[in-house]
Coordinates of C-alpha atoms in Angstrom, one line a residue:
M1 CA 26.3 0.5 130.2
E2 CA 25.0 -1.6 133.1
K3 CA 23.9 1.9 134.5
Y4 CA 21.9 2.5 131.3
R5 CA 20.4 -0.9 131.5
T6 CA 19.3 -0.5 135.1
N7 CA 17.7 2.8 134.1
L8 CA 15.8 1.3 131.3
T9 CA 14.4 -1.3 133.6
G10 CA 12.3 1.7 134.9
F11 CA 10.5 2.1 131.8
K12 CA 6.8 0.8 131.6
E13 CA 5.6 -1.6 128.4
K14 CA 3.7 1.3 127.0
E15 CA 6.7 3.8 127.3
I16 CA 9.0 1.2 125.6
Q17 CA 6.3 0.8 122.8
A18 CA 6.2 4.5 122.3
L19 CA 10.0 4.7 121.6
F20 CA 9.4 2.1 118.8
V21 CA 6.6 3.6 116.6
S22 CA 8.0 4.0 113.2
P23 CA 8.8 7.5 112.4
P24 CA 8.1 8.7 108.9
A25 CA 10.9 7.3 106.6
H26 CA 10.9 9.7 103.9
L27 CA 11.4 12.5 106.7
L28 CA 14.3 10.6 108.4
D29 CA 15.7 10.4 104.8
D30 CA 15.5 14.3 104.2
L31 CA 17.4 14.8 107.5
G32 CA 19.9 12.1 106.5
L33 CA 19.0 10.0 109.8
T34 CA 17.7 6.9 108.2
R35 CA 20.9 4.8 109.1
S36 CA 21.3 6.4 112.5
A37 CA 17.6 5.7 113.4
E38 CA 18.0 2.1 112.4
D39 CA 21.3 1.8 114.7
A40 CA 19.7 3.6 117.4
R41 CA 16.7 1.3 117.3
N42 CA 18.8 -1.9 117.3
K43 CA 21.0 -0.6 120.3
L44 CA 17.8 0.3 122.2
L45 CA 16.5 -3.3 121.6
A46 CA 19.6 -4.8 122.9
A47 CA 19.5 -2.7 126.2
I48 CA 15.6 -3.4 127.0
P49 CA 14.7 -6.1 129.2
D50 CA 14.1 -9.4 127.6
T51 CA 10.5 -9.2 128.7
Y52 CA 9.7 -6.1 126.8
R53 CA 12.0 -6.9 123.7
H54 CA 9.2 -9.0 121.8
G55 CA 6.6 -6.4 122.3
A56 CA 8.9 -3.5 121.0
K57 CA 9.6 -5.6 117.8
E58 CA 5.8 -6.1 117.5
V59 CA 5.3 -2.3 117.6
W60 CA 7.7 -1.7 114.7
Q61 CA 6.2 -4.4 112.5
R62 CA 2.5 -3.4 113.3
I63 CA 2.4 0.5 113.2
H64 CA 3.9 2.2 110.2
V65 CA 3.6 6.1 109.9
D66 CA 3.3 7.5 106.6
T67 CA 2.6 11.3 106.4
R68 CA 2.8 11.7 102.4
A69 CA -0.3 12.5 100.5
W70 CA -1.7 10.4 97.6
R71 CA -0.6 11.2 94.2
K72 CA 1.0 14.6 95.5
P73 CA 4.3 15.0 94.0
E74 CA 7.2 15.3 96.5
E75 CA 8.6 18.9 97.0
T76 CA 12.5 19.3 96.5
V77 CA 14.5 21.4 98.9
A78 CA 17.4 22.5 97.0
A79 CA 19.0 24.0 100.2
F80 CA 18.3 21.6 102.6
E81 CA 21.8 20.7 103.8
T82 CA 22.7 24.3 104.2
L83 CA 19.5 25.0 106.1
Q84 CA 20.3 22.1 108.5
Q85 CA 23.9 23.1 109.1
A86 CA 23.0 26.6 109.8
I87 CA 20.5 25.7 112.3
W88 CA 22.7 23.3 114.3
E89 CA 25.6 26.0 114.0
E90 CA 23.4 28.9 114.6
E91 CA 24.8 30.9 111.6
R92 CA 23.1 33.7 109.9
L93 CA 21.7 33.0 106.1
H94 CA 21.1 34.9 103.1
I95 CA 18.3 33.4 101.3
L96 CA 16.7 33.9 97.8
Y97 CA 13.0 33.3 98.3
R98 CA 10.1 32.9 95.8
R99 CA 7.1 34.2 97.3
S100 CA 3.4 32.5 96.9
D101 CA 2.7 35.3 94.3
G102 CA 5.8 34.5 92.3
D103 CA 8.0 37.4 93.1
T104 CA 11.5 36.7 94.2
V105 CA 12.9 38.5 97.3
E106 CA 16.3 38.4 99.0
R107 CA 16.3 38.0 102.9
T108 CA 19.0 37.7 105.4
V109 CA 17.5 35.3 108.4
D110 CA 18.5 33.6 111.6
P111 CA 17.4 30.0 111.2
L112 CA 15.7 28.6 114.2
G113 CA 14.2 25.4 113.1
L114 CA 12.8 23.1 110.6
V115 CA 9.0 21.7 110.6
A116 CA 7.7 19.0 108.5
K117 CA 3.7 19.3 108.1
G118 CA 2.8 16.1 106.2
S119 CA 5.8 15.9 103.7
V120 CA 6.4 19.5 103.4
W121 CA 9.2 21.4 104.9
Y122 CA 9.1 24.8 106.5
L123 CA 12.0 26.9 107.8
V124 CA 11.2 28.8 110.9
A125 CA 13.5 31.9 111.1
S126 CA 13.9 35.3 112.8
I127 CA 14.1 38.5 110.8
D128 CA 14.2 41.9 112.4
E129 CA 13.3 40.1 115.7
T130 CA 10.2 38.9 114.1
V131 CA 9.8 34.9 113.8
R132 CA 8.4 34.0 110.3
T133 CA 7.9 30.8 108.3
Y134 CA 9.1 29.9 105.0
R135 CA 8.2 27.2 102.8
A136 CA 11.5 25.3 102.1
S137 CA 11.0 24.1 98.5
R138 CA 10.5 27.8 97.6
I139 CA 14.1 28.8 99.2
L140 CA 15.8 29.1 95.7
S141 CA 19.3 29.3 97.2
A142 CA 20.9 29.6 100.6
A143 CA 24.3 30.7 101.7
S144 CA 25.8 31.3 105.2
T145 CA 26.9 34.8 105.9
N146 CA 29.4 33.3 108.3
E147 CA 28.1 35.3 111.2
R148 CA 26.8 33.8 114.2
F149 CA 23.4 34.9 116.1
V150 CA 22.2 34.2 119.3
R151 CA 19.3 32.0 119.4
P152 CA 16.4 33.1 121.9
T153 CA 16.6 31.3 125.0
D154 CA 12.8 31.3 125.4
F155 CA 12.0 30.3 121.8
D156 CA 10.1 27.0 121.7
L157 CA 9.7 25.7 118.2
A158 CA 6.7 23.4 118.7
Q159 CA 4.9 26.0 120.4
Y160 CA 5.5 28.6 117.8
W161 CA 4.4 26.4 115.3
E162 CA 1.0 25.5 117.1
S163 CA 0.1 29.1 117.6
S164 CA 1.3 30.1 114.3
T165 CA -0.9 27.5 112.1
Q166 CA -3.9 28.2 114.6
A167 CA -3.6 31.7 113.7
F168 CA -3.3 31.2 110.0
I169 CA -6.5 29.0 110.2
D170 CA -8.4 31.4 112.4
H171 CA -7.8 34.2 109.6
L172 CA -8.6 32.1 106.6
P173 CA -11.6 33.7 104.5
E174 CA -14.8 31.6 104.6
Y175 CA -17.6 31.4 102.0
E176 CA -20.7 29.6 103.2
I177 CA -23.3 28.1 101.0
Q178 CA -26.3 26.1 101.3
V179 CA -27.2 23.4 98.8
E180 CA -29.4 20.4 98.3
A181 CA -27.7 17.3 97.1
A182 CA -29.0 14.0 95.6
P183 CA -28.8 11.1 97.7
S184 CA -26.4 9.2 95.3
V185 CA -23.7 11.9 95.6
L186 CA -23.9 12.6 99.5
P187 CA -21.3 9.8 100.3
K188 CA -18.9 11.5 97.9
L189 CA -19.2 15.0 99.1
P190 CA -16.2 14.6 101.8
Y191 CA -13.9 13.3 99.1
A192 CA -14.9 15.6 96.2
G193 CA -13.0 18.7 96.9
W194 CA -9.7 19.5 98.8
F195 CA -11.1 22.7 100.2
A196 CA -14.7 21.8 100.8
K197 CA -15.7 21.6 104.5
I198 CA -18.9 20.0 105.4
R199 CA -20.6 22.2 108.1
A200 CA -24.0 20.4 108.4
V201 CA -26.0 17.8 106.9
G202 CA -29.7 18.0 107.3
H203 CA -32.7 15.7 107.2
P204 CA -34.1 14.4 103.7
L205 CA -36.7 16.7 102.1
D206 CA -39.7 15.5 100.4
S207 CA -37.9 15.3 97.1
G208 CA -35.5 12.9 98.8
W209 CA -32.8 15.4 98.3
I210 CA -30.6 16.4 101.3
P211 CA -30.0 19.9 102.6
V212 CA -26.2 20.4 103.0
T213 CA -24.2 23.4 104.5
L214 CA -20.6 23.8 103.0
C215 CA -17.7 26.1 103.5
F216 CA -15.1 27.1 101.2
D217 CA -12.3 29.7 101.2
T218 CA -13.6 31.6 98.0
E219 CA -16.6 31.8 95.9
E220 CA -14.5 30.6 92.8
E221 CA -13.9 27.4 94.7
A222 CA -17.6 27.0 95.7
K223 CA -18.6 27.5 91.9
A224 CA -16.0 24.8 90.6
F225 CA -17.3 22.3 93.5
V226 CA -21.0 22.9 92.8
L227 CA -20.7 22.7 88.6
G228 CA -18.6 19.5 89.1
F229 CA -21.8 17.6 90.4
G230 CA -24.1 18.7 87.6
D231 CA -27.4 18.1 88.0
N232 CA -27.0 16.4 91.5
M233 CA -26.5 19.4 93.5
K234 CA -28.7 22.6 93.5
V235 CA -27.6 26.0 95.1
V236 CA -30.1 27.3 97.6
E237 CA -28.1 30.3 99.1
P238 CA -26.6 32.5 98.2
S239 CA -28.7 33.3 95.1
C240 CA -26.0 35.1 93.4
L241 CA -23.9 31.9 93.4
A242 CA -26.7 30.1 91.8
R243 CA -26.6 32.6 89.0
E244 CA -22.7 32.5 88.6
V245 CA -23.0 28.7 88.2
V246 CA -25.4 29.0 85.4
K247 CA -23.3 31.6 83.7
M248 CA -20.3 29.3 84.1
A249 CA -22.3 26.3 82.7
H250 CA -23.3 28.3 79.8
A251 CA -19.7 29.2 79.4
V252 CA -18.7 25.4 79.5
V253 CA -21.4 24.4 76.8
Q254 CA -20.5 27.3 74.5
F255 CA -17.0 26.4 74.8
Y256 CA -17.1 22.6 74.1
G257 CA -19.9 23.0 71.6
E258 CA -17.7 25.2 69.5
S259 CA -14.8 22.8 70.0
V260 CA -16.8 19.9 69.1
K261 CA -18.2 21.5 65.9
Q262 CA -14.8 22.9 64.8
G263 CA -12.7 19.9 65.8
G264 CA -14.8 17.0 64.7
A265 CA -13.1 16.7 61.3
S266 CA -9.8 17.2 62.4
L267 CA -10.2 14.4 64.9
A268 CA -11.2 12.1 62.4
S269 CA -8.8 10.4 60.2
E270 CA -9.2 9.0 56.4
G271 CA -9.0 5.5 57.8
S272 CA -11.2 5.8 60.9
D273 CA -13.6 3.0 61.8
V274 CA -17.4 3.2 61.3
D275 CA -18.3 5.2 64.3
K276 CA -17.9 8.5 62.3
V277 CA -21.3 10.5 61.6
A278 CA -22.1 13.9 60.1
V279 CA -24.8 15.5 62.4
Q280 CA -27.5 17.1 60.1
S281 CA -30.1 18.0 62.8
D282 CA -31.4 16.9 66.1
K283 CA -34.6 16.9 68.0
K284 CA -35.5 16.3 71.7
S285 CA -38.4 14.3 72.9
E286 CA -38.9 12.9 76.4
G287 CA -35.2 12.9 77.1
I288 CA -34.3 11.1 73.8
H289 CA -32.5 12.8 70.9
D290 CA -33.1 11.5 67.4
V291 CA -30.4 12.7 65.2
T292 CA -30.2 12.5 61.6
A293 CA -26.8 10.9 60.6
D294 CA -25.2 10.6 57.3
F295 CA -23.3 7.6 56.7
S296 CA -23.8 6.2 60.2
L297 CA -21.7 3.0 59.2
G298 CA -19.5 4.8 56.5
T299 CA -16.0 5.6 56.9
V300 CA -14.6 9.4 56.9
A301 CA -13.2 8.8 53.6
E302 CA -16.5 7.4 52.3
I303 CA -18.3 10.4 53.6
H304 CA -15.9 12.9 52.0
R305 CA -16.3 11.0 48.7
F306 CA -20.1 11.3 48.7
Q307 CA -19.9 14.9 49.6
S308 CA -17.6 15.9 46.9
T309 CA -19.9 14.2 44.5
H310 CA -23.0 15.7 45.7
P311 CA -22.4 19.5 45.7
D312 CA -26.1 20.5 46.3
Y313 CA -25.9 18.2 49.8
V314 CA -25.3 20.1 52.8
K315 CA -22.0 19.5 54.1
T316 CA -22.0 19.2 58.0
P317 CA -19.0 18.7 60.4
L318 CA -17.9 15.1 61.0
I319 CA -18.0 14.1 64.7
S320 CA -17.6 10.7 66.5
L321 CA -20.4 9.2 68.3
S322 CA -18.5 9.8 71.6
H323 CA -18.1 13.5 70.9
L324 CA -21.8 13.7 69.8
A325 CA -22.8 12.3 73.3
Q326 CA -20.6 14.9 74.9
Y327 CA -21.9 17.7 72.6
L328 CA -25.5 16.8 73.6
G329 CA -24.8 16.4 77.3
C330 CA -25.9 12.8 77.2
Q331 CA -24.4 9.4 78.3
R332 CA -24.4 7.2 75.2
V333 CA -25.2 7.2 71.4
F334 CA -26.3 4.1 69.6
V335 CA -26.8 3.5 65.8
K336 CA -30.6 2.6 65.5
D337 CA -30.4 0.9 62.0
E338 CA -27.1 -0.8 61.2
A339 CA -28.4 -2.2 58.0
H340 CA -28.5 1.4 56.2
R341 CA -25.9 3.9 55.6
F342 CA -28.5 6.5 56.3
G343 CA -30.7 6.3 59.5
L344 CA -31.1 7.5 62.8
V345 CA -28.8 7.8 65.7
R346 CA -30.4 7.3 69.2
V347 CA -29.1 9.0 72.1
M348 CA -29.7 8.0 75.4
T349 CA -29.8 10.8 78.4
G350 CA -30.1 10.7 82.0
E351 CA -30.8 7.8 84.3
R352 CA -34.3 7.3 83.1
H353 CA -33.0 5.2 80.2
G354 CA -30.2 3.6 82.0
G355 CA -29.5 0.1 80.6
C356 CA -31.6 0.5 77.4
A357 CA -30.5 -0.5 74.2
F358 CA -32.1 1.0 71.3

Protein backbone atom coordinates (compact mmCIF):
# COMPACT_ATOMS: atom_id res chain seq x y z
CA MET A 1 0.00 0.00 0.00
CA GLU A 2 2.87 2.36 0.78
CA LYS A 3 4.21 1.86 -2.72
CA TYR A 4 0.70 2.49 -4.08
CA ARG A 5 0.52 5.76 -2.13
CA THR A 6 3.93 6.79 -3.40
CA ASN A 7 2.92 6.22 -6.99
CA LEU A 8 -0.24 8.27 -6.50
CA THR A 9 1.78 11.26 -5.38
CA GLY A 10 3.01 11.53 -8.95
CA PHE A 11 -0.50 12.31 -10.21
CA LYS A 12 -1.31 15.84 -11.24
CA GLU A 13 -4.46 17.48 -9.91
CA LYS A 14 -6.25 17.34 -13.28
CA GLU A 15 -5.39 13.67 -13.66
CA ILE A 16 -6.95 12.87 -10.29
CA GLN A 17 -10.04 14.89 -11.20
CA ALA A 18 -10.36 12.87 -14.41
CA LEU A 19 -10.46 9.67 -12.34
CA PHE A 20 -13.42 10.98 -10.34
CA VAL A 21 -15.73 12.10 -13.17
CA SER A 22 -18.97 10.23 -12.54
CA PRO A 23 -19.56 7.39 -15.03
CA PRO A 24 -23.17 6.86 -16.25
CA ALA A 25 -24.84 5.09 -13.34
CA HIS A 26 -27.29 3.11 -15.49
CA LEU A 27 -24.44 1.62 -17.54
CA LEU A 28 -22.61 0.53 -14.40
CA ASP A 29 -25.86 -0.99 -13.20
CA ASP A 30 -26.26 -2.90 -16.47
CA LEU A 31 -22.77 -4.28 -16.03
CA GLY A 32 -23.36 -5.14 -12.38
CA LEU A 33 -20.51 -2.85 -11.32
CA THR A 34 -22.34 -0.18 -9.31
CA ARG A 35 -21.16 -1.37 -5.90
CA SER A 36 -17.65 -2.14 -7.16
CA ALA A 37 -17.35 1.34 -8.63
CA GLU A 38 -18.37 2.91 -5.32
CA ASP A 39 -15.87 0.78 -3.38
CA ALA A 40 -13.09 1.64 -5.86
CA ARG A 41 -13.86 5.33 -5.55
CA ASN A 42 -13.72 5.24 -1.75
CA LYS A 43 -10.41 3.30 -1.77
CA LEU A 44 -8.93 5.73 -4.25
CA LEU A 45 -10.06 8.68 -2.12
CA ALA A 46 -8.32 7.18 0.88
CA ALA A 47 -5.12 6.63 -1.09
CA ILE A 48 -4.63 10.03 -2.70
CA PRO A 49 -2.71 12.85 -0.97
CA ASP A 50 -4.71 15.05 1.40
CA THR A 51 -4.09 18.10 -0.76
CA TYR A 52 -6.05 16.52 -3.65
CA ARG A 53 -8.76 14.69 -1.71
CA HIS A 54 -11.10 17.66 -1.37
CA GLY A 55 -10.80 18.48 -5.09
CA ALA A 56 -11.56 14.89 -6.02
CA LYS A 57 -14.74 14.94 -3.92
CA GLU A 58 -15.78 18.21 -5.54
CA VAL A 59 -15.53 16.68 -9.03
CA TRP A 60 -17.87 13.87 -7.97
CA GLN A 61 -20.37 16.38 -6.59
CA ARG A 62 -20.22 18.90 -9.43
CA ILE A 63 -20.07 16.77 -12.59
CA HIS A 64 -22.59 14.04 -13.41
CA VAL A 65 -22.84 12.20 -16.73
CA ASP A 66 -26.24 10.87 -17.85
CA THR A 67 -26.35 9.46 -21.39
CA ARG A 68 -30.02 8.49 -21.42
CA ALA A 69 -32.34 10.24 -23.91
CA TRP A 70 -35.42 12.18 -22.84
CA ARG A 71 -38.64 10.14 -22.77
CA LYS A 72 -37.01 7.28 -24.60
CA PRO A 73 -37.88 3.90 -23.07
CA GLU A 74 -34.95 1.90 -21.81
CA GLU A 75 -34.09 -1.18 -23.87
CA THR A 76 -34.02 -4.54 -22.13
CA VAL A 77 -31.21 -6.95 -22.96
CA ALA A 78 -32.51 -10.39 -22.07
CA ALA A 79 -29.16 -12.15 -22.47
CA PHE A 80 -26.89 -9.50 -20.96
CA GLU A 81 -25.26 -11.71 -18.32
CA THR A 82 -24.65 -14.47 -20.86
CA LEU A 83 -23.04 -12.03 -23.25
CA GLN A 84 -20.77 -10.64 -20.55
CA GLN A 85 -19.67 -14.05 -19.36
CA ALA A 86 -18.90 -15.24 -22.88
CA ILE A 87 -16.83 -12.13 -23.59
CA TRP A 88 -14.70 -12.53 -20.47
CA GLU A 89 -14.26 -16.28 -20.88
CA GLU A 90 -13.87 -16.13 -24.68
CA GLU A 91 -16.65 -18.66 -25.29
CA ARG A 92 -18.44 -19.03 -28.60
CA LEU A 93 -22.16 -18.19 -28.51
CA HIS A 94 -25.23 -19.38 -30.39
CA ILE A 95 -27.69 -16.47 -30.63
CA LEU A 96 -31.21 -15.96 -31.92
CA TYR A 97 -31.30 -12.46 -33.41
CA ARG A 98 -34.18 -10.31 -34.69
CA ARG A 99 -33.00 -8.16 -37.57
CA SER A 100 -34.20 -4.61 -38.20
CA ASP A 101 -36.64 -5.90 -40.85
CA GLY A 102 -38.30 -8.17 -38.27
CA ASP A 103 -36.87 -11.46 -39.54
CA THR A 104 -35.32 -13.80 -36.97
CA VAL A 105 -32.01 -15.53 -37.72
CA GLU A 106 -29.66 -17.87 -35.88
CA ARG A 107 -25.96 -17.13 -35.67
CA THR A 108 -22.90 -18.67 -34.04
CA VAL A 109 -20.54 -15.85 -33.08
CA ASP A 110 -17.31 -15.13 -31.22
CA PRO A 111 -18.18 -12.26 -28.83
CA LEU A 112 -15.43 -9.64 -28.72
CA GLY A 113 -16.96 -6.84 -26.66
CA LEU A 114 -19.90 -4.69 -25.62
CA VAL A 115 -20.34 -1.04 -26.62
CA ALA A 116 -22.82 1.42 -25.10
CA LYS A 117 -23.96 4.23 -27.40
CA GLY A 118 -26.15 6.49 -25.33
CA SER A 119 -28.16 3.97 -23.34
CA VAL A 120 -28.21 1.36 -26.11
CA TRP A 121 -25.90 -1.66 -25.88
CA TYR A 122 -24.33 -3.33 -28.91
CA LEU A 123 -22.51 -6.66 -29.14
CA VAL A 124 -19.42 -6.67 -31.32
CA ALA A 125 -18.71 -10.20 -32.49
CA SER A 126 -16.78 -12.10 -35.12
CA ILE A 127 -18.49 -14.49 -37.52
CA ASP A 128 -16.64 -16.22 -40.35
CA GLU A 129 -13.62 -14.00 -39.65
CA THR A 130 -15.74 -10.86 -40.19
CA VAL A 131 -16.45 -8.47 -37.32
CA ARG A 132 -20.09 -7.42 -37.08
CA THR A 133 -22.29 -5.37 -34.77
CA TYR A 134 -25.53 -6.63 -33.20
CA ARG A 135 -28.01 -4.55 -31.24
CA ALA A 136 -28.08 -6.33 -27.89
CA SER A 137 -31.79 -5.75 -27.22
CA ARG A 138 -32.61 -7.68 -30.40
CA ILE A 139 -30.71 -10.76 -29.24
CA LEU A 140 -33.70 -12.85 -28.20
CA SER A 141 -31.59 -15.61 -26.67
CA ALA A 142 -27.95 -16.56 -26.27
CA ALA A 143 -26.34 -19.81 -25.16
CA SER A 144 -22.75 -20.92 -24.84
CA THR A 145 -21.57 -23.65 -27.19
CA ASN A 146 -18.91 -24.59 -24.62
CA GLU A 147 -16.31 -23.94 -27.29
CA ARG A 148 -13.42 -21.56 -26.75
CA PHE A 149 -12.27 -19.17 -29.45
CA VAL A 150 -9.03 -17.30 -29.91
CA ARG A 151 -9.47 -13.55 -29.62
CA PRO A 152 -7.60 -11.68 -32.39
CA THR A 153 -4.52 -10.14 -30.82
CA ASP A 154 -4.69 -7.05 -33.05
CA PHE A 155 -8.37 -6.29 -32.41
CA ASP A 156 -9.03 -2.90 -30.77
CA LEU A 157 -12.65 -2.48 -29.72
CA ALA A 158 -12.64 1.33 -29.52
CA GLN A 159 -10.89 1.67 -32.87
CA TYR A 160 -13.28 -0.76 -34.53
CA TRP A 161 -16.29 1.10 -33.15
CA GLU A 162 -15.09 4.49 -34.32
CA SER A 163 -14.36 3.29 -37.85
CA SER A 164 -17.59 1.28 -38.00
CA THR A 165 -19.83 4.15 -36.92
CA GLN A 166 -18.09 6.56 -39.29
CA ALA A 167 -18.60 4.14 -42.19
CA PHE A 168 -22.26 3.84 -41.23
CA ILE A 169 -22.68 7.63 -41.22
CA ASP A 170 -20.85 8.00 -44.54
CA HIS A 171 -23.23 5.57 -46.24
CA LEU A 172 -26.47 7.00 -44.87
CA PRO A 173 -28.85 8.21 -47.62
CA GLU A 174 -29.33 11.95 -47.94
CA TYR A 175 -32.33 13.93 -49.15
CA GLU A 176 -31.65 17.67 -49.28
CA ILE A 177 -34.35 20.30 -49.57
CA GLN A 178 -34.58 24.11 -49.67
CA VAL A 179 -37.41 25.76 -47.79
CA GLU A 180 -38.48 29.21 -46.66
CA ALA A 181 -39.44 29.37 -42.99
CA ALA A 182 -41.45 31.95 -41.07
CA PRO A 183 -39.32 33.84 -38.51
CA SER A 184 -41.45 32.50 -35.65
CA VAL A 185 -40.54 28.87 -36.35
CA LEU A 186 -36.83 29.29 -37.09
CA PRO A 187 -35.75 28.77 -33.43
CA LYS A 188 -37.81 25.55 -33.33
CA LEU A 189 -36.16 23.87 -36.32
CA PRO A 190 -33.24 22.25 -34.45
CA TYR A 191 -35.68 20.57 -32.05
CA ALA A 192 -38.57 19.74 -34.36
CA GLY A 193 -37.33 16.49 -35.87
CA TRP A 194 -34.96 13.76 -34.82
CA PHE A 195 -33.65 13.18 -38.34
CA ALA A 196 -33.69 16.76 -39.65
CA LYS A 197 -30.27 18.32 -40.12
CA ILE A 198 -29.87 22.04 -40.78
CA ARG A 199 -27.27 22.56 -43.51
CA ALA A 200 -27.54 26.32 -43.98
CA VAL A 201 -29.60 29.33 -42.87
CA GLY A 202 -29.72 32.31 -45.24
CA HIS A 203 -30.46 35.98 -44.76
CA PRO A 204 -34.10 37.08 -44.40
CA LEU A 205 -35.93 37.74 -47.66
CA ASP A 206 -38.00 40.84 -48.42
CA SER A 207 -41.00 38.95 -47.08
CA GLY A 208 -39.24 38.43 -43.78
CA TRP A 209 -39.06 34.66 -44.26
CA ILE A 210 -35.72 32.89 -44.01
CA PRO A 211 -34.29 30.45 -46.60
CA VAL A 212 -33.10 27.23 -44.96
CA THR A 213 -31.37 24.16 -46.38
CA LEU A 214 -32.38 20.94 -44.60
CA CYS A 215 -31.18 17.38 -44.99
CA PHE A 216 -33.08 14.15 -44.25
CA ASP A 217 -32.48 10.46 -44.76
CA THR A 218 -35.56 9.98 -46.96
CA GLU A 219 -38.24 11.91 -48.82
CA GLU A 220 -40.88 10.55 -46.42
CA GLU A 221 -39.12 12.14 -43.46
CA ALA A 222 -38.91 15.46 -45.31
CA LYS A 223 -42.62 15.42 -46.19
CA ALA A 224 -43.69 14.73 -42.62
CA PHE A 225 -41.34 17.43 -41.30
CA VAL A 226 -42.55 20.15 -43.69
CA LEU A 227 -46.21 19.26 -43.25
CA GLY A 228 -45.82 19.55 -39.48
CA PHE A 229 -45.13 23.28 -39.82
CA GLY A 230 -48.30 23.93 -41.83
CA ASP A 231 -48.34 27.36 -43.45
CA ASN A 232 -45.16 28.43 -41.65
CA MET A 233 -42.87 26.63 -44.08
CA LYS A 234 -42.79 26.58 -47.88
CA VAL A 235 -40.86 24.12 -50.04
CA VAL A 236 -38.71 25.80 -52.70
CA GLU A 237 -36.75 22.81 -53.98
CA PRO A 238 -37.29 20.15 -55.10
CA SER A 239 -40.60 21.03 -56.73
CA CYS A 240 -41.69 17.40 -56.66
CA LEU A 241 -41.57 17.51 -52.85
CA ALA A 242 -43.88 20.53 -52.82
CA ARG A 243 -46.40 18.58 -54.89
CA GLU A 244 -46.12 15.59 -52.56
CA VAL A 245 -46.70 17.80 -49.51
CA VAL A 246 -49.85 19.24 -51.13
CA LYS A 247 -51.12 15.72 -51.86
CA MET A 248 -50.46 14.66 -48.28
CA ALA A 249 -52.20 17.77 -46.92
CA HIS A 250 -55.28 17.06 -49.04
CA ALA A 251 -55.30 13.48 -47.78
CA VAL A 252 -55.14 14.66 -44.16
CA VAL A 253 -57.99 17.14 -44.67
CA GLN A 254 -60.11 14.50 -46.35
CA PHE A 255 -59.37 11.94 -43.65
CA TYR A 256 -60.16 14.18 -40.70
CA GLY A 257 -63.02 15.89 -42.50
CA GLU A 258 -64.80 12.57 -42.94
CA SER A 259 -63.95 11.55 -39.38
CA VAL A 260 -65.51 14.69 -37.96
CA LYS A 261 -68.61 14.44 -40.12
CA GLN A 262 -69.17 10.79 -39.29
CA GLY A 263 -67.95 10.81 -35.72
CA GLY A 264 -69.52 13.99 -34.39
CA ALA A 265 -72.74 12.34 -33.25
CA SER A 266 -71.02 9.34 -31.74
CA LEU A 267 -68.72 11.58 -29.74
CA ALA A 268 -71.66 13.43 -28.26
CA SER A 269 -73.64 11.91 -25.45
CA GLU A 270 -77.24 12.61 -24.49
CA GLY A 271 -76.20 14.57 -21.43
CA SER A 272 -73.46 16.61 -23.06
CA ASP A 273 -73.00 20.26 -22.23
CA VAL A 274 -74.15 23.15 -24.36
CA ASP A 275 -71.09 23.24 -26.64
CA LYS A 276 -72.70 20.94 -29.23
CA VAL A 277 -73.97 22.38 -32.50
CA ALA A 278 -75.42 20.97 -35.70
CA VAL A 279 -73.57 22.48 -38.65
CA GLN A 280 -75.85 23.40 -41.53
CA SER A 281 -73.75 25.61 -43.79
CA ASP A 282 -70.73 27.84 -43.77
CA LYS A 283 -69.27 30.67 -45.75
CA LYS A 284 -65.85 32.24 -45.70
CA SER A 285 -65.22 35.97 -45.70
CA GLU A 286 -61.94 37.73 -44.90
CA GLY A 287 -60.62 34.93 -42.77
CA ILE A 288 -63.78 34.57 -40.66
CA HIS A 289 -66.30 31.77 -41.07
CA ASP A 290 -69.98 32.43 -40.31
CA VAL A 291 -71.50 29.05 -39.60
CA THR A 292 -75.25 28.58 -39.15
CA ALA A 293 -75.65 26.55 -35.99
CA ASP A 294 -78.86 24.98 -34.72
CA PHE A 295 -79.43 25.01 -30.96
CA SER A 296 -76.04 26.51 -30.28
CA LEU A 297 -76.92 26.46 -26.57
CA GLY A 298 -79.01 23.32 -26.59
CA THR A 299 -77.92 19.95 -25.32
CA VAL A 300 -77.65 16.99 -27.64
CA ALA A 301 -80.88 15.56 -26.26
CA GLU A 302 -82.74 18.79 -27.08
CA ILE A 303 -81.44 18.79 -30.63
CA HIS A 304 -82.51 15.18 -31.06
CA ARG A 305 -86.01 15.99 -29.79
CA PHE A 306 -86.35 18.97 -32.11
CA GLN A 307 -85.19 16.97 -35.12
CA SER A 308 -87.59 14.13 -34.32
CA THR A 309 -90.58 16.50 -34.15
CA HIS A 310 -89.70 18.42 -37.30
CA PRO A 311 -89.42 15.84 -40.10
CA ASP A 312 -89.08 18.53 -42.77
CA TYR A 313 -85.99 19.95 -41.07
CA VAL A 314 -82.63 18.99 -42.57
CA LYS A 315 -80.83 16.78 -40.08
CA THR A 316 -77.14 17.55 -40.01
CA PRO A 317 -74.37 15.78 -38.09
CA LEU A 318 -73.78 16.87 -34.52
CA ILE A 319 -70.33 18.24 -33.83
CA SER A 320 -68.66 19.93 -30.86
CA LEU A 321 -67.26 23.43 -31.21
CA SER A 322 -63.71 22.15 -30.78
CA HIS A 323 -64.20 19.58 -33.56
CA LEU A 324 -65.79 22.26 -35.72
CA ALA A 325 -62.69 24.39 -35.31
CA GLN A 326 -60.49 21.43 -36.24
CA TYR A 327 -62.65 20.62 -39.28
CA LEU A 328 -62.44 24.18 -40.59
CA GLY A 329 -58.72 24.41 -39.87
CA CYS A 330 -59.04 27.33 -37.49
CA GLN A 331 -58.00 28.13 -33.96
CA ARG A 332 -61.15 28.79 -31.98
CA VAL A 333 -64.93 28.87 -32.29
CA PHE A 334 -67.21 31.33 -30.49
CA VAL A 335 -70.98 31.48 -29.99
CA LYS A 336 -71.98 34.91 -31.24
CA ASP A 337 -75.42 35.30 -29.70
CA GLU A 338 -75.90 33.43 -26.44
CA ALA A 339 -79.46 34.66 -26.02
CA HIS A 340 -80.89 32.62 -28.88
CA ARG A 341 -80.91 28.93 -29.60
CA PHE A 342 -80.57 29.70 -33.29
CA GLY A 343 -77.82 31.98 -34.47
CA LEU A 344 -74.32 32.25 -35.82
CA VAL A 345 -71.14 30.66 -34.63
CA ARG A 346 -68.11 32.80 -35.40
CA VAL A 347 -64.80 31.14 -36.14
CA MET A 348 -61.42 32.78 -35.63
CA THR A 349 -58.74 31.75 -38.11
CA GLY A 350 -55.08 32.60 -38.35
CA GLU A 351 -53.11 35.18 -36.42
CA ARG A 352 -55.00 38.07 -37.96
CA HIS A 353 -57.79 37.81 -35.41
CA GLY A 354 -55.68 36.63 -32.50
CA GLY A 355 -57.05 37.80 -29.18
CA CYS A 356 -60.36 38.92 -30.65
CA ALA A 357 -63.58 37.91 -28.95
CA PHE A 358 -66.66 37.95 -31.13
